[in-house]
Tab-separated table of C-alpha atoms in Angstrom:
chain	number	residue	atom	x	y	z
A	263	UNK	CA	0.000	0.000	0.000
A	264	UNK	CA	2.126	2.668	1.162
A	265	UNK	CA	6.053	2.040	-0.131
A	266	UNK	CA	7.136	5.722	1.895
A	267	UNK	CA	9.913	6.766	-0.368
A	268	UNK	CA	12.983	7.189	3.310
A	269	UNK	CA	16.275	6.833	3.079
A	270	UNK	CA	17.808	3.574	2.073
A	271	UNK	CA	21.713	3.833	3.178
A	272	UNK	CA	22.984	3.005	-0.042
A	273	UNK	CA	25.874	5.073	-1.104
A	274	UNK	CA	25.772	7.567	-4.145
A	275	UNK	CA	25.843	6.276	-8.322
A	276	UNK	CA	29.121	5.541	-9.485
A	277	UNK	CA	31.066	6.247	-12.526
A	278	UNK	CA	30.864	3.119	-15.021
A	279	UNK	CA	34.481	3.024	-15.346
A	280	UNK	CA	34.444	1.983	-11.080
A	281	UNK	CA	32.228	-0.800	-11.537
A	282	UNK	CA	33.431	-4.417	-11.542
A	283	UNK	CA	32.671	-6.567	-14.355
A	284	UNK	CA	29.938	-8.278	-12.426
A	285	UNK	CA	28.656	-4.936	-11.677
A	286	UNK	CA	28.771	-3.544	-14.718
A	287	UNK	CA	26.820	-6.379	-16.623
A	288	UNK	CA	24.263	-6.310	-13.914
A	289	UNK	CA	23.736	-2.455	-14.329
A	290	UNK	CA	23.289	-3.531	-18.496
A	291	UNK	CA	20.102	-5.948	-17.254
A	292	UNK	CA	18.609	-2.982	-15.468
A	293	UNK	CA	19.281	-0.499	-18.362
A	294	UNK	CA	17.870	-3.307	-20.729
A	295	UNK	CA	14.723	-3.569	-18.653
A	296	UNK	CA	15.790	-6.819	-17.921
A	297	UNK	CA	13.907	-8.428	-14.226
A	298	UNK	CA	16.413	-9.327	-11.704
A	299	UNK	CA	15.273	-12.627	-9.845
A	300	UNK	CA	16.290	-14.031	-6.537
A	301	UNK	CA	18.909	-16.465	-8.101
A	302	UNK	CA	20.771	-13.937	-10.197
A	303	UNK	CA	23.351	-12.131	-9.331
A	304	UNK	CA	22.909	-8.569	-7.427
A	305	UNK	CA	25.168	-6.168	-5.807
A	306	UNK	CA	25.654	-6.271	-2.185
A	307	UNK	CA	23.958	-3.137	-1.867
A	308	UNK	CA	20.694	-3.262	-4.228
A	309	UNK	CA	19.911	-6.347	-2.178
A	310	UNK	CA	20.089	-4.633	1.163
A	311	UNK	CA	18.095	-1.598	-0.492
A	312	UNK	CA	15.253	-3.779	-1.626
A	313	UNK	CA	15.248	-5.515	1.640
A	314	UNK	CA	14.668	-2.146	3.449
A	315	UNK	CA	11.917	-0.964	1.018
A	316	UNK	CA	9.656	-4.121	0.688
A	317	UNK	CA	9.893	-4.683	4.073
A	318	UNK	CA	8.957	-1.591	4.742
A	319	UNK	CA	6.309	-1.474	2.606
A	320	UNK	CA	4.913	-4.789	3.980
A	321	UNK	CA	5.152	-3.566	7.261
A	322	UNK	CA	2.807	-0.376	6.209
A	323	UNK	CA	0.428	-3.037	4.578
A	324	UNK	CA	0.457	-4.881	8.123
A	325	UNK	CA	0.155	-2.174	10.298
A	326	UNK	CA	-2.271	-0.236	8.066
A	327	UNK	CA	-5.305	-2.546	9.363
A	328	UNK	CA	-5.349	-1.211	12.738
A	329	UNK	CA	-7.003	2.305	12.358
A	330	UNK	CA	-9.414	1.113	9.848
A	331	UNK	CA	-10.182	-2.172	11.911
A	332	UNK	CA	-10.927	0.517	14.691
A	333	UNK	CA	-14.131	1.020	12.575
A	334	UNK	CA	-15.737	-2.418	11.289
A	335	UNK	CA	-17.355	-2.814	14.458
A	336	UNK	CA	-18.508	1.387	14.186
A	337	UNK	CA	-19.210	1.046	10.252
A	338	UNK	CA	-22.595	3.192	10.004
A	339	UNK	CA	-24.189	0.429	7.886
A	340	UNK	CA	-23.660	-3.423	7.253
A	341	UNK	CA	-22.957	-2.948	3.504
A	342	UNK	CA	-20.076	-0.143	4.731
A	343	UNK	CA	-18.882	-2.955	7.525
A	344	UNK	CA	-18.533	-5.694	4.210
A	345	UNK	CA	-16.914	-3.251	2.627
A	346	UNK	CA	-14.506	-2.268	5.407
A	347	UNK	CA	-14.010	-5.881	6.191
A	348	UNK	CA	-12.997	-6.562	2.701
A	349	UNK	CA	-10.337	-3.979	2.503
A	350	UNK	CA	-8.508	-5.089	5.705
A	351	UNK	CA	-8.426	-8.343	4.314
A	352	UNK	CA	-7.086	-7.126	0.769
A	353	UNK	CA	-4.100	-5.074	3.364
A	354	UNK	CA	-3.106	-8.537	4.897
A	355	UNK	CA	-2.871	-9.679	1.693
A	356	UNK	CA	-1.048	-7.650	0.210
A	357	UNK	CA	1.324	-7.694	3.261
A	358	UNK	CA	1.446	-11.711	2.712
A	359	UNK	CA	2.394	-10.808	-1.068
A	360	UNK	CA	5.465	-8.407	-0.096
A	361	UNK	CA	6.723	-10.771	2.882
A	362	UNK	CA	7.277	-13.432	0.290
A	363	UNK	CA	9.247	-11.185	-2.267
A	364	UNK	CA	11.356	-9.944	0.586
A	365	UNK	CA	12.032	-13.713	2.036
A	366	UNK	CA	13.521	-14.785	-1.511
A	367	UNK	CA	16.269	-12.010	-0.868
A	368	UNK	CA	17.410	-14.615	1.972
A	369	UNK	CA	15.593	-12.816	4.768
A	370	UNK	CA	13.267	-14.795	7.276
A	371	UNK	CA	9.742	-13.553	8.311
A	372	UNK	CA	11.061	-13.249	11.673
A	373	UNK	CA	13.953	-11.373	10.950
A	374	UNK	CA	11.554	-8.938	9.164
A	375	UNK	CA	9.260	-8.811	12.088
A	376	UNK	CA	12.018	-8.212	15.178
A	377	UNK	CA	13.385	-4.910	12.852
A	378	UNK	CA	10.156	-3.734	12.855
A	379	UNK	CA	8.916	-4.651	16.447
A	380	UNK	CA	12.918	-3.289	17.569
A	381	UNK	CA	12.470	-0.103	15.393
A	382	UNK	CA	15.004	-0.589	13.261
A	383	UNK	CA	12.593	-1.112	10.433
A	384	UNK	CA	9.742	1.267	9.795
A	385	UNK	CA	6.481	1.771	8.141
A	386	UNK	CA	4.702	4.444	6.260
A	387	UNK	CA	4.360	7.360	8.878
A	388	UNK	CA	0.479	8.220	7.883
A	389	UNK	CA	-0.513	5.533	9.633
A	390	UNK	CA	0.622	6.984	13.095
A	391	UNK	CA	-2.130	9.073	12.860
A	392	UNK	CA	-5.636	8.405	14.619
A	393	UNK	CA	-8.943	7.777	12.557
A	394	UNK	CA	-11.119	9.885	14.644
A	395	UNK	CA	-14.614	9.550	13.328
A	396	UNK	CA	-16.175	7.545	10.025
A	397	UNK	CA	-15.098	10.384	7.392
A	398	UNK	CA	-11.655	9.441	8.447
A	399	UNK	CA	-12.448	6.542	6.598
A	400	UNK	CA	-13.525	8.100	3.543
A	401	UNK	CA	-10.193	10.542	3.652
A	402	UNK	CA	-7.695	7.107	4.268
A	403	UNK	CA	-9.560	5.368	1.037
A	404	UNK	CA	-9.339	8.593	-0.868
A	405	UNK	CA	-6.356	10.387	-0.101
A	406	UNK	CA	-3.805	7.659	1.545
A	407	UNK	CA	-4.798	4.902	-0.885
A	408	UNK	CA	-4.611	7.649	-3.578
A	409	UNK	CA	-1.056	8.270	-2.767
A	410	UNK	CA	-0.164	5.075	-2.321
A	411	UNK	CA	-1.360	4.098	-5.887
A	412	UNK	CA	0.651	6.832	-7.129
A	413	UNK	CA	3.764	5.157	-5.279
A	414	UNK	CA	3.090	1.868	-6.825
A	415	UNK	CA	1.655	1.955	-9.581
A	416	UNK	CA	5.160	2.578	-11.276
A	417	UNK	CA	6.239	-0.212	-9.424
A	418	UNK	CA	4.901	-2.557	-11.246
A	419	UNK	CA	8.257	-1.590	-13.885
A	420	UNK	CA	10.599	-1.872	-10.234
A	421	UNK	CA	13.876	-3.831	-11.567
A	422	UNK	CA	13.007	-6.910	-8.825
A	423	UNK	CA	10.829	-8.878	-10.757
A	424	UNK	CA	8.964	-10.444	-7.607
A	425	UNK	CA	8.852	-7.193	-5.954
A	426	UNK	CA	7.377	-6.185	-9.562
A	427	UNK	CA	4.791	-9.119	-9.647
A	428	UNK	CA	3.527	-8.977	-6.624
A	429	UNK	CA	2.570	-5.096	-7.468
A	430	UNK	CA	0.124	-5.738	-10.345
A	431	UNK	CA	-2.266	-7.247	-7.925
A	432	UNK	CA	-1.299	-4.995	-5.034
A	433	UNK	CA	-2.315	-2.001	-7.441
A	434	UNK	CA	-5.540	-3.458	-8.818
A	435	UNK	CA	-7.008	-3.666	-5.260
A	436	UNK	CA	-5.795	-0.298	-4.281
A	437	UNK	CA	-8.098	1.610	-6.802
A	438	UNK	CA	-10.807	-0.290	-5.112
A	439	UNK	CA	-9.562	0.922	-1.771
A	440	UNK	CA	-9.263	4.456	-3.694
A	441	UNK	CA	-12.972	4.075	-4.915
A	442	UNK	CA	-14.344	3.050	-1.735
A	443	UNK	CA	-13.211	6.017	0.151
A	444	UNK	CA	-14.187	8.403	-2.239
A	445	UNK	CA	-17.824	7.038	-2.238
A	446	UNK	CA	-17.372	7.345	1.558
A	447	UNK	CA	-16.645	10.856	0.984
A	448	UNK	CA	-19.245	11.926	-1.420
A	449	UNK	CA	-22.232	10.076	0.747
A	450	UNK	CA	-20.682	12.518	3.760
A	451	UNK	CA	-20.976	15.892	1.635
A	452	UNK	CA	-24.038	14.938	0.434
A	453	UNK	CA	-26.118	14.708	3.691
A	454	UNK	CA	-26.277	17.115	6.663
A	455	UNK	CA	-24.084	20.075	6.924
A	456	UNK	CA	-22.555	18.547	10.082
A	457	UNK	CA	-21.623	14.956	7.780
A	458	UNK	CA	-20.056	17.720	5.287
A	459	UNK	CA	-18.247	19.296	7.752
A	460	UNK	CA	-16.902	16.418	9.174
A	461	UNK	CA	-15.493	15.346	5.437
A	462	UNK	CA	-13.906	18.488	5.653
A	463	UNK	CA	-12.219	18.189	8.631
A	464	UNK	CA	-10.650	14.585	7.786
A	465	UNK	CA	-9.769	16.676	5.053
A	466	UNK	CA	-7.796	19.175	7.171
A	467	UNK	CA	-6.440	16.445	9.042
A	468	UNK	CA	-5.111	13.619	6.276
A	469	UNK	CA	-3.936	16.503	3.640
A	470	UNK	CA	-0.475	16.773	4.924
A	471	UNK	CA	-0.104	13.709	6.146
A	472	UNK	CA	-0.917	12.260	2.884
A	473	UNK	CA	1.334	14.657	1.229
A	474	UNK	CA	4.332	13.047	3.679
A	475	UNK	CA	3.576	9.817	2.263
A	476	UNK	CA	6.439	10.394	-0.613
A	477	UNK	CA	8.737	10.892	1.357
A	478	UNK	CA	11.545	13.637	1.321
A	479	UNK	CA	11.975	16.873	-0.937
A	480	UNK	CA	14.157	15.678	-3.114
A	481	UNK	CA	16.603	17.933	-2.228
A	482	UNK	CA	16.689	15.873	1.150
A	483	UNK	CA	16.450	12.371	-0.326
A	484	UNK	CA	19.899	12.098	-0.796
A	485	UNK	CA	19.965	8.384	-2.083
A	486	UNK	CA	17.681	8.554	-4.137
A	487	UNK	CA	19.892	8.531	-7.377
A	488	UNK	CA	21.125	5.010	-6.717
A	489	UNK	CA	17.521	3.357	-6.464
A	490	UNK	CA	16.667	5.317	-9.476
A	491	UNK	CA	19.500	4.164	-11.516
A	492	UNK	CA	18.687	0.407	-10.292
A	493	UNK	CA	15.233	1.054	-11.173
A	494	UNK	CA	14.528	0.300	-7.660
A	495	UNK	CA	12.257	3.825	-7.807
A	496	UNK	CA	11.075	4.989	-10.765
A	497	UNK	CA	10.106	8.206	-9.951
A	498	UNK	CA	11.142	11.112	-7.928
A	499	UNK	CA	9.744	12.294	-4.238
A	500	UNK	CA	8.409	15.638	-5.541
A	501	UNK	CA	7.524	14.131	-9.071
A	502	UNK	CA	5.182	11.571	-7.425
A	503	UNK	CA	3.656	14.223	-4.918
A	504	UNK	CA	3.363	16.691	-7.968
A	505	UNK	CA	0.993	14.099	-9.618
A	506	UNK	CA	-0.523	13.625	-6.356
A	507	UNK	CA	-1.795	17.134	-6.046
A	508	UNK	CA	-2.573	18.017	-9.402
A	509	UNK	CA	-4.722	14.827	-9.571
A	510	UNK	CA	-6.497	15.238	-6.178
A	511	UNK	CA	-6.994	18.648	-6.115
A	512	UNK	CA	-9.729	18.604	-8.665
A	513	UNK	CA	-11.347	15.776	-6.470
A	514	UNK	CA	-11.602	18.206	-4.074
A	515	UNK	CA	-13.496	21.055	-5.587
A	516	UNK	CA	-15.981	18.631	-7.178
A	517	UNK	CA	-16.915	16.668	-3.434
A	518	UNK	CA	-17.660	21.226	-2.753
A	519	UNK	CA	-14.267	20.796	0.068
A	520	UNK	CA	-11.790	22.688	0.083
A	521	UNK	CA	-8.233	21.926	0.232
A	522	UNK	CA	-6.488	23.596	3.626
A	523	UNK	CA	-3.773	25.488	1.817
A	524	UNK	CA	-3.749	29.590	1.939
A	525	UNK	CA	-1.289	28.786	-1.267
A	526	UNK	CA	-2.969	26.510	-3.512
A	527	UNK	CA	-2.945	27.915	-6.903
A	528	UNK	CA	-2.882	26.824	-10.353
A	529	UNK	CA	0.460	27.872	-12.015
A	530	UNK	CA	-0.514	27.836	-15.828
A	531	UNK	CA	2.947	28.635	-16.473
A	532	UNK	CA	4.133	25.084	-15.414
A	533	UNK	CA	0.648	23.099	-15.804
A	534	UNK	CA	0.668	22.463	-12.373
A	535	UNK	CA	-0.723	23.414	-8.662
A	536	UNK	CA	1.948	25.306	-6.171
A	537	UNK	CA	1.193	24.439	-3.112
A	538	UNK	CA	2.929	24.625	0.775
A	539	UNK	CA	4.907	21.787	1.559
A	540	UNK	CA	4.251	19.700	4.245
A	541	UNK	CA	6.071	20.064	8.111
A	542	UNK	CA	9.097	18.283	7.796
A	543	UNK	CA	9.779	18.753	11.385
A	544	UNK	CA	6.580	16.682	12.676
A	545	UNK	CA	7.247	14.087	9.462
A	546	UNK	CA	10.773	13.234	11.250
A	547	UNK	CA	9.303	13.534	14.464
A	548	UNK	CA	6.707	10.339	13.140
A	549	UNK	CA	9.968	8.551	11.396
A	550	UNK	CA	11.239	8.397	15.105
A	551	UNK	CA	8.444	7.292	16.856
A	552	UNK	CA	7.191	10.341	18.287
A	553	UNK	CA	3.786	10.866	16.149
A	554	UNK	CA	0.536	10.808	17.647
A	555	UNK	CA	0.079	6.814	17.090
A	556	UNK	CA	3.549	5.267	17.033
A	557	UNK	CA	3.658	3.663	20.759
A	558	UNK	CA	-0.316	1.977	19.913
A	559	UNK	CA	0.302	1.195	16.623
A	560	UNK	CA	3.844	-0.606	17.464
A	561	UNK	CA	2.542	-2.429	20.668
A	562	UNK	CA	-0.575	-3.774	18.913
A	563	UNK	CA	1.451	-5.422	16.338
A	564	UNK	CA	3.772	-6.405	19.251
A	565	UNK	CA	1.033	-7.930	21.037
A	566	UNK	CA	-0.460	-9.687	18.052
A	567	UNK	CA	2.850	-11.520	17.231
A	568	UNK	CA	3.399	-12.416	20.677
A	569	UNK	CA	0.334	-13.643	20.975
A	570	UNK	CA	0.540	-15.673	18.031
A	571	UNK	CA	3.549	-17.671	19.076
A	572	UNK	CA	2.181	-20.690	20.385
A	573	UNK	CA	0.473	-20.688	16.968
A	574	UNK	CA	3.524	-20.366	14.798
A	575	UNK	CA	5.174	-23.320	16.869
A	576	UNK	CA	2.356	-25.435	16.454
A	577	UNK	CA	2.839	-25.284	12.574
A	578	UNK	CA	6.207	-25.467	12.645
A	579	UNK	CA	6.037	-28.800	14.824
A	580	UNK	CA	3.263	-30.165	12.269
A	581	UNK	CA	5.759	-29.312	9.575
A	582	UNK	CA	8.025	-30.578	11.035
A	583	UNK	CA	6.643	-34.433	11.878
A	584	UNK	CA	5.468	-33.610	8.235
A	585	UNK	CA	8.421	-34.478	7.074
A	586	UNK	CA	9.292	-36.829	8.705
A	587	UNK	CA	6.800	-39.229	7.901
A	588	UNK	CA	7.228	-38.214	4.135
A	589	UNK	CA	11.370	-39.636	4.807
A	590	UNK	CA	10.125	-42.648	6.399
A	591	UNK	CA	8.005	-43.492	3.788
């Protein structure tokens, strides 16, 4: 859902001429469009890089359940609570999906769990924000899943070919996710001023946020030119959130809301909207775990794997005598 263009730690593009052959002909597969799979060979460093990223971004899939599961139970009617139910079940899935493509770069589920549950792993920082009332829902379907579509849906061309793969579905069920919480959103302006006003204030509230969800100015993303020459991202921070706002804004004025920036404004010089950037401040504040959310959203997921281990051992026994039998025999 949400692949939160941070910082990978990989070190700046090289000159060809300080590659080794190895490197060289794998930078040829990735200018050739060519998919890298798990058995071929990959620099130390792409590997890590893709490690950090679809982790990451199965980690946001995971974690991404818990303010919307806060409302099935509060859904206003049973076709919204369906609805709702369905979506949370698409996120784990899609989490599932993004797991496996990061386990066939030699890294275990577990591993992938302790760096999140130790930190030293993280997920998309929108969802350390609360979802205070149903509209919430409406502005998470329509704005969050809106930018996370824009992340992946050029994803689907990533260099990794499972990473790739596992996108086209990922991005399929997103514009679902997109389409549910704009109907959300258009059933709220449409009924009492007090339902409109509370779509405007989930508005207010996501915008930014949202707008976070790409990560960086580019001027700050200062890796980004590796994982764009390895076709690891194929876009830009600001290009993405460009798109983003020129794309939304529209949205807006149609659902009668209005967007909560004094500096909006169409530029017809560059075909595009100017708008204030986000708070940086507050967006690294989130990235370390000091957002409005982190400590619930952590500890639930915490809580839900350590509850689960007695689960997880009972498979792995059954697997286990699995096996055996299948020698003996």
């Amino acid at each position: 859902m949400y692949a939160q263009n941070v910082s990978t730690g990989t070190q700046g593009v090289r000159d060809a001429d300080e590659l080794s052959p190895e490197e060289a002909a794998f930078q040829a597969r990735i200018d050739g469009n060519i998919k890298i799979e798990p058995k071929d060979w990959m620099p130390a460093a792409y590997r890590k890089t893709l490690i950090r990223q679809i982790g990451q971004h199965a980690h946001s899939e995971i974690v991404g359940q818990l303010p919307e599961g806060n409302w099935v139970t509060r859904a206003p009617t049973l076709e919204r609570k369906a609805i709702l139910l369905a979506k949370v079940q698409d996120e784990a899935g899609h989490g599932l999906y993004l797991y496996c493509a990061a386990e066939t770069l030699g890294i275990s589920r577990d591993e992938l769990m302790n760096k999140l549950h130790s930190g030293e792993m993280k997920y998309s920082s929108i969802f350390n924000y609360p979802t205070l009332t149903w509209a919430d829902m409406g502005a998470v379907g329509w704005l969050v899943d809106g930018a996370a579509i824009m992340n992946q849906v050029p994803l689907q061309r990533t260099s990794f070919g499972p990473y790739a793969r596992a996108m086209v579905r990922i991005c399929k069920e997103e514009s679902f996710h997109q389409r549910q919480g704009y109907s959300i959103m258009m059933s709220m302006v449409s009924g009492t001023p007090a339902q409109k006003e509370m779509a405007q204030d989930a508005l207010n509230r996501f915008w930014y946020p949202a707008l976070m969800m790409f990560g960086p100015s580019d001027k700050d993303s200062v890796h980004s030119d590796q994982s764009m020459a390895w076709k690891i991202k194929m876009n830009t921070n600001d290009e993405l959130r460009q798109r983003f706002v020129n794309e939304t804004v529209p949205q807006a004025h149609y659902l009668g809301l209005t967007i909560p920036d004094d500096d909006l404004v169409w530029n017809e010089e560059t075909g595009n909207y100017d708008f204030s950037q986000p708070d940086w401040e507050e967006f690294k504040a989130v990235l370390k775990g000091n957002g409005p959310c982190n400590r619930e959203r952590l500890g639930a997921r915490i809580k839900a794997w350590e509850g689960g281990e007695w689960f997880r051992d009972g498979l792995a026994a059954y697997a286990e005598k699995a096996a055996k039998r299948r020698v003996a025999a």
